[in-house]
mmCIF file of C-alpha atoms in Angstrom:
data_model
loop_
_atom_site.group_PDB
_atom_site.id
_atom_site.type_symbol
_atom_site.label_atom_id
_atom_site.label_comp_id
_atom_site.label_asym_id
_atom_site.label_seq_id
_atom_site.Cartn_x
_atom_site.Cartn_y
_atom_site.Cartn_z
ATOM 1 C CA UNK A 1 -55.111 -143.138 36.033
ATOM 2 C CA UNK A 2 -55.913 -142.795 39.900
ATOM 3 C CA UNK A 3 -55.019 -144.906 42.570
ATOM 4 C CA UNK A 4 -54.224 -145.103 46.347
ATOM 5 C CA UNK A 5 -50.274 -144.977 47.164
ATOM 6 C CA UNK A 6 -48.420 -144.732 50.612
ATOM 7 C CA UNK A 7 -45.613 -142.379 50.252
ATOM 8 C CA UNK A 8 -42.325 -141.514 51.971
ATOM 9 C CA UNK A 9 -42.732 -138.290 53.832
ATOM 10 C CA UNK A 10 -39.498 -136.849 52.100
ATOM 11 C CA UNK A 11 -41.151 -137.894 48.648
ATOM 12 C CA UNK A 12 -44.526 -136.341 50.007
ATOM 13 C CA UNK A 13 -42.930 -133.268 51.007
ATOM 14 C CA UNK A 14 -40.722 -132.505 48.058
ATOM 15 C CA UNK A 15 -43.741 -133.505 45.816
ATOM 16 C CA UNK A 16 -45.815 -130.974 47.781
ATOM 17 C CA UNK A 17 -43.141 -128.248 47.421
ATOM 18 C CA UNK A 18 -42.565 -128.824 43.796
ATOM 19 C CA UNK A 19 -46.289 -128.594 42.900
ATOM 20 C CA UNK A 20 -46.619 -125.049 44.744
ATOM 21 C CA UNK A 21 -43.641 -123.744 43.261
ATOM 22 C CA UNK A 22 -44.630 -124.868 39.639
ATOM 23 C CA UNK A 23 -48.375 -124.384 40.144
ATOM 24 C CA UNK A 24 -48.981 -127.906 39.435
ATOM 25 C CA UNK A 25 -51.222 -130.478 40.813
ATOM 26 C CA UNK A 26 -49.640 -132.889 43.475
ATOM 27 C CA UNK A 27 -50.312 -136.034 41.263
ATOM 28 C CA UNK A 28 -48.320 -134.345 38.422
ATOM 29 C CA UNK A 29 -45.401 -133.568 40.644
ATOM 30 C CA UNK A 30 -45.243 -137.052 41.858
ATOM 31 C CA UNK A 31 -45.410 -138.471 38.616
ATOM 32 C CA UNK A 32 -42.784 -136.304 37.694
ATOM 33 C CA UNK A 33 -40.491 -137.209 40.116
ATOM 34 C CA UNK A 34 -41.201 -140.812 39.874
ATOM 35 C CA UNK A 35 -40.374 -140.536 35.796
ATOM 36 C CA UNK A 36 -37.219 -138.638 36.898
ATOM 37 C CA UNK A 37 -36.016 -141.524 38.885
ATOM 38 C CA UNK A 38 -36.982 -144.302 36.344
ATOM 39 C CA UNK A 39 -35.032 -142.128 33.644
ATOM 40 C CA UNK A 40 -32.131 -141.554 35.561
ATOM 41 C CA UNK A 41 -31.918 -145.034 37.426
ATOM 42 C CA UNK A 42 -30.632 -143.287 40.619
ATOM 43 C CA UNK A 43 -30.233 -145.164 43.701
ATOM 44 C CA UNK A 44 -28.235 -144.269 46.784
ATOM 45 C CA UNK A 45 -25.282 -142.101 46.015
ATOM 46 C CA UNK A 46 -25.505 -142.076 42.316
ATOM 47 C CA UNK A 47 -24.567 -138.509 40.641
ATOM 48 C CA UNK A 48 -27.753 -136.601 40.119
ATOM 49 C CA UNK A 49 -26.628 -134.816 37.044
ATOM 50 C CA UNK A 50 -27.771 -131.327 36.617
ATOM 51 C CA UNK A 51 -31.269 -129.756 37.219
ATOM 52 C CA UNK A 52 -33.254 -128.191 33.923
ATOM 53 C CA UNK A 53 -31.697 -124.865 34.705
ATOM 54 C CA UNK A 54 -28.208 -126.070 34.401
ATOM 55 C CA UNK A 55 -27.112 -126.251 37.922
ATOM 56 C CA UNK A 56 -25.323 -129.519 39.133
ATOM 57 C CA UNK A 57 -26.895 -131.588 41.287
ATOM 58 C CA UNK A 58 -25.063 -132.904 44.326
ATOM 59 C CA UNK A 59 -25.150 -137.037 45.181
ATOM 60 C CA UNK A 60 -28.088 -137.759 47.233
ATOM 61 C CA UNK A 61 -27.456 -139.834 50.511
ATOM 62 C CA UNK A 62 -29.462 -142.238 52.439
ATOM 63 C CA UNK A 63 -29.750 -139.730 54.911
ATOM 64 C CA UNK A 64 -30.699 -136.576 53.042
ATOM 65 C CA UNK A 65 -33.644 -134.746 53.058
ATOM 66 C CA UNK A 66 -35.581 -132.117 51.218
ATOM 67 C CA UNK A 67 -35.105 -128.590 52.156
ATOM 68 C CA UNK A 68 -38.681 -126.957 51.622
ATOM 69 C CA UNK A 69 -39.802 -123.169 52.080
ATOM 70 C CA UNK A 70 -41.843 -124.369 55.188
ATOM 71 C CA UNK A 71 -38.923 -126.053 56.561
ATOM 72 C CA UNK A 72 -36.757 -122.932 56.254
ATOM 73 C CA UNK A 73 -39.422 -120.699 57.523
ATOM 74 C CA UNK A 74 -39.922 -123.096 60.603
ATOM 75 C CA UNK A 75 -36.118 -122.805 61.424
ATOM 76 C CA UNK A 76 -35.862 -119.214 60.570
ATOM 77 C CA UNK A 77 -38.910 -118.721 63.079
ATOM 78 C CA UNK A 78 -37.011 -120.627 65.972
ATOM 79 C CA UNK A 79 -34.074 -118.305 65.739
#
């Protein structure tokens, strides 16, 4: 379904990074992230369980942000 959404900048960065890493469309990445949120009922500081590869995920706090390849490159280039 096609629609227009206004997304939080952190979500958009995470979705773009996910789409690029997995070779999927941005829409598919946003849908997967939204479905994960629905399935997990995640809010604030709840446990995030484990990633698909089995590694445990840390709780996500209100001030946390996604670290993308672009952000790492930006900080690396500033050093």
